[in-house]
């Protein structure tokens, strides 16, 4: 039994003990997310429009991680709508960043590793880079959306007389508390994955201005920035959507 199987077994045991049925479902949801991503990539490889597959992928990932884990209720519906709406709002910024930053295609470092293979893989690399950034953005947005909608929902259950404005303000307060933490999570996750390469750059005596202008470094920084922007935008959208759906339910 190798290290991967041992770690997965430990993860399954801990999630089962601490999360019960929800923990078990969460564990298998990890594999379901991978299957969805794998099938999406297969469709892209076989010529499916990348933008359409990107939209379908976003819908499926949001639905699986919200409805499958937390059920279909007002807080998950609000988080789902907020996640998709935020992702759609970010499309223009992502498209602009990829084009102006010339982020598409392989970096020189990746080309050094794959120079013996053909780089003509038959995929629009600009569109595929946009899909890659959206993949990172929607994961952070989904997590933030449910984190905001859940306490607002519980607050409404505790005090159903609260108005939409009061619920919205409460959601914004929760969002402000976790904004810095969520942004740091994105920053550490992406930068940590490239830490070895950064050490390599320093060992090669790269100047700071050269490092900042490398394509690989630019991809990471722009992805981090876009993820942070998406999180900031998602906070008021989720708070407003949750407050609106909850007060509308009261009126009905």
Coordinates of C-alpha atoms in Angstrom, one line a residue:
X1 CA 0.0 0.0 0.0
X2 CA 1.6 3.3 -1.1
X3 CA 1.5 6.7 0.5
X4 CA -1.5 7.9 -1.6
X5 CA -3.7 5.0 -0.5
X6 CA -2.7 5.4 3.1
X7 CA -3.5 9.1 3.1
X8 CA -6.8 8.6 1.3
X9 CA -7.8 5.9 3.9
X10 CA -6.9 8.3 6.8
X11 CA -8.9 11.0 5.1
X12 CA -11.9 8.7 4.7
X13 CA -11.8 7.5 8.3
X14 CA -11.5 11.1 9.7
X15 CA -14.3 12.4 7.5
X16 CA -16.5 9.5 8.4
X17 CA -15.9 9.8 12.1
X18 CA -16.2 13.6 12.3
X19 CA -18.8 14.2 9.6
X20 CA -20.9 11.0 9.7
X21 CA -23.0 10.5 6.6
X22 CA -22.2 14.0 5.3
X23 CA -18.5 13.3 5.7
X24 CA -18.8 10.1 3.7
X25 CA -20.7 11.9 0.9
X26 CA -18.1 14.7 1.0
X27 CA -15.3 12.1 0.5
X28 CA -16.9 10.6 -2.5
X29 CA -17.7 14.0 -3.9
X30 CA -14.0 14.6 -4.3
X31 CA -13.9 11.8 -6.8
X32 CA -17.1 12.9 -8.5
X33 CA -15.5 16.3 -9.0
X34 CA -12.5 14.7 -10.6
X35 CA -14.7 12.6 -12.8
X36 CA -16.7 15.7 -14.0
X37 CA -13.4 17.5 -14.8
X38 CA -12.0 14.4 -16.6
X39 CA -15.2 14.1 -18.7
X40 CA -15.1 17.8 -19.5
X41 CA -11.5 17.6 -20.7
X42 CA -12.4 14.6 -22.9
X43 CA -15.2 16.6 -24.5
X44 CA -12.8 19.5 -25.1
X45 CA -10.1 17.1 -26.6
X46 CA -12.7 15.7 -29.0
X47 CA -13.7 19.2 -30.3
X48 CA -16.5 20.4 -28.1
X49 CA -16.7 24.2 -27.8
X50 CA -14.6 25.2 -24.8
X51 CA -16.8 28.1 -23.6
X52 CA -19.9 25.8 -23.6
X53 CA -18.1 23.1 -21.7
X54 CA -16.8 25.7 -19.3
X55 CA -20.3 26.8 -18.5
X56 CA -21.6 23.3 -18.2
X57 CA -18.7 22.4 -16.0
X58 CA -19.4 25.4 -13.7
X59 CA -23.0 24.4 -13.4
X60 CA -22.2 20.8 -12.6
X61 CA -19.5 21.6 -10.1
X62 CA -21.6 24.1 -8.3
X63 CA -24.6 21.8 -8.2
X64 CA -22.6 18.8 -6.9
X65 CA -20.8 20.7 -4.2
X66 CA -23.8 22.5 -3.0
X67 CA -26.9 20.4 -3.5
X68 CA -25.4 17.0 -3.1
X69 CA -23.6 17.9 0.2
X70 CA -26.1 20.3 1.7
X71 CA -29.5 19.4 0.1
X72 CA -31.8 21.6 -1.9
X73 CA -32.9 24.5 0.3
X74 CA -32.8 28.2 0.3
X75 CA -29.2 28.6 1.4
X76 CA -27.9 26.2 -1.2
X77 CA -30.0 27.8 -4.0
X78 CA -28.8 31.2 -3.0
X79 CA -25.2 30.0 -2.9
X80 CA -25.6 28.3 -6.3
X81 CA -27.1 31.4 -8.0
X82 CA -24.5 33.7 -6.4
X83 CA -21.6 31.4 -7.5
X84 CA -22.8 31.2 -11.2
X85 CA -23.6 34.9 -11.4
X86 CA -20.2 35.8 -9.9
X87 CA -18.5 33.6 -12.4
X88 CA -20.4 35.1 -15.3
X89 CA -19.5 38.6 -14.1
X90 CA -15.8 37.6 -14.0
X91 CA -15.7 36.3 -17.6
X92 CA -14.9 39.7 -19.0
X93 CA -12.1 40.3 -16.5
X94 CA -10.7 36.8 -17.1
X95 CA -10.9 37.2 -20.9
X96 CA -9.2 40.6 -20.7
X97 CA -6.5 39.4 -18.4
X98 CA -5.6 36.3 -20.5
X99 CA -5.5 38.4 -23.7
X100 CA -3.5 41.4 -22.4
X101 CA -1.2 39.2 -20.3
X102 CA -0.6 36.7 -23.1
X103 CA -1.2 33.9 -20.6
X104 CA -2.3 31.3 -23.1
X105 CA -0.1 28.4 -24.2
X106 CA 2.9 26.8 -22.6
X107 CA 5.5 28.7 -20.6
X108 CA 9.1 28.5 -21.6
X109 CA 9.8 26.3 -18.6
X110 CA 7.1 23.9 -19.7
X111 CA 8.4 23.9 -23.3
X112 CA 11.8 22.9 -22.0
X113 CA 10.3 19.8 -20.5
X114 CA 8.1 18.9 -23.5
X115 CA 10.4 20.0 -26.4
X116 CA 10.5 16.4 -27.8
X117 CA 6.7 16.4 -28.2
X118 CA 4.5 18.4 -30.6
X119 CA 3.0 21.4 -29.0
X120 CA 0.2 21.6 -31.7
X121 CA -2.4 19.8 -29.6
X122 CA -5.4 21.2 -31.6
X123 CA -7.0 23.3 -28.9
X124 CA -7.6 27.0 -28.7
X125 CA -5.1 27.8 -26.0
X126 CA -6.6 31.2 -25.2
X127 CA -10.0 29.7 -24.5
X128 CA -8.4 26.8 -22.6
X129 CA -6.5 29.2 -20.4
X130 CA -9.8 31.0 -19.6
X131 CA -11.3 27.7 -18.7
X132 CA -8.3 27.0 -16.4
X133 CA -8.7 30.3 -14.6
X134 CA -12.5 29.8 -14.2
X135 CA -11.7 26.4 -12.7
X136 CA -9.7 28.1 -10.0
X137 CA -12.2 30.9 -9.5
X138 CA -15.4 28.9 -9.1
X139 CA -13.9 26.6 -6.5
X140 CA -13.2 29.6 -4.2
X141 CA -16.5 31.2 -5.0
X142 CA -18.6 28.1 -4.2
X143 CA -16.9 27.8 -0.8
X144 CA -17.4 31.4 0.1
X145 CA -21.0 31.5 -1.1
X146 CA -22.1 28.6 1.2
X147 CA -20.1 30.0 4.0
X148 CA -22.1 33.3 3.9
X149 CA -25.5 31.9 3.1
X150 CA -25.5 29.3 5.9
X151 CA -25.1 31.7 8.8
X152 CA -27.6 34.2 7.3
X153 CA -30.1 31.3 6.9
X154 CA -29.5 30.2 10.5
X155 CA -30.0 33.8 11.7
X156 CA -33.3 34.0 9.8
X157 CA -34.4 30.7 11.4
X158 CA -33.6 32.1 14.8
X159 CA -35.3 35.4 14.2
X160 CA -37.8 35.3 11.3
X161 CA -38.8 39.0 11.8
X162 CA -35.5 40.3 10.5
X163 CA -35.9 42.4 7.3
X164 CA -34.0 41.9 4.1
X165 CA -31.7 44.8 4.9
X166 CA -30.8 43.4 8.3
X167 CA -30.1 40.0 6.8
X168 CA -28.0 41.6 4.1
X169 CA -26.0 43.6 6.6
X170 CA -25.4 40.4 8.6
X171 CA -24.2 38.6 5.5
X172 CA -21.9 41.4 4.6
X173 CA -20.5 41.3 8.1
X174 CA -19.8 37.6 7.8
X175 CA -18.2 38.2 4.4
X176 CA -15.8 40.8 5.7
X177 CA -14.7 38.4 8.5
X178 CA -13.7 35.7 6.0
X179 CA -12.6 37.8 3.1
X180 CA -8.9 38.0 4.1
X181 CA -8.8 34.3 5.0
X182 CA -10.3 33.2 1.7
X183 CA -7.9 35.5 -0.3
X184 CA -4.9 34.1 1.6
X185 CA -6.1 30.6 0.9
X186 CA -6.0 31.2 -2.8
X187 CA -2.6 33.0 -2.5
X188 CA -1.0 30.2 -0.6
X189 CA -2.5 27.4 -2.7
X190 CA -1.3 28.7 -6.0
X191 CA 2.1 30.1 -4.8
X192 CA 2.8 26.9 -2.8
X193 CA 2.4 24.9 -6.0
X194 CA 5.2 26.9 -7.7
X195 CA 7.5 27.3 -4.7
X196 CA 10.1 24.8 -6.1
X197 CA 10.2 26.7 -9.4
X198 CA 10.7 30.0 -7.5
X199 CA 13.7 28.5 -5.7
X200 CA 15.0 27.4 -9.1
X201 CA 14.7 30.9 -10.4
X202 CA 16.6 32.3 -7.4
X203 CA 19.3 29.7 -7.8
X204 CA 19.7 30.8 -11.4
X205 CA 20.2 34.4 -10.2
X206 CA 17.1 35.7 -11.8
X207 CA 16.7 39.4 -11.2
X208 CA 13.4 40.5 -9.5
X209 CA 12.2 42.3 -12.6
X210 CA 12.9 39.2 -14.8
X211 CA 11.0 37.0 -12.3
X212 CA 8.0 39.3 -12.3
X213 CA 7.8 39.3 -16.0
X214 CA 8.1 35.6 -16.5
X215 CA 5.0 34.0 -18.0
X216 CA 4.7 31.4 -15.4
X217 CA 4.9 33.9 -12.5
X218 CA 2.4 36.2 -14.3
X219 CA -0.1 33.4 -14.7
X220 CA 0.0 32.6 -11.0
X221 CA -0.3 36.2 -9.9
X222 CA -3.1 37.1 -12.3
X223 CA -5.0 33.9 -11.3
X224 CA -4.6 34.9 -7.6
X225 CA -5.8 38.4 -8.3
X226 CA -8.8 37.3 -10.2
X227 CA -9.7 34.8 -7.5
X228 CA -9.5 37.6 -4.9
X229 CA -11.7 39.9 -7.0
X230 CA -14.2 37.1 -7.5
X231 CA -14.4 36.5 -3.7
X232 CA -14.9 40.2 -3.0
X233 CA -17.7 40.4 -5.7
X234 CA -19.3 37.2 -4.4
X235 CA -19.8 38.6 -0.9
X236 CA -22.5 41.2 -1.6
X237 CA -24.1 39.0 -4.3
X238 CA -24.5 36.1 -1.9
X239 CA -25.7 38.2 1.0
X240 CA -28.3 40.0 -1.2
X241 CA -29.5 36.7 -2.8
X242 CA -29.8 34.9 0.5
X243 CA -31.6 37.8 2.2
X244 CA -34.0 38.2 -0.8
X245 CA -34.9 34.5 -1.0
X246 CA -35.5 34.3 2.8
X247 CA -37.7 37.3 3.0
X248 CA -39.6 36.4 -0.1
X249 CA -40.3 33.0 1.5
X250 CA -41.8 34.8 4.5
X251 CA -44.0 36.9 2.4
X252 CA -45.4 33.8 0.7

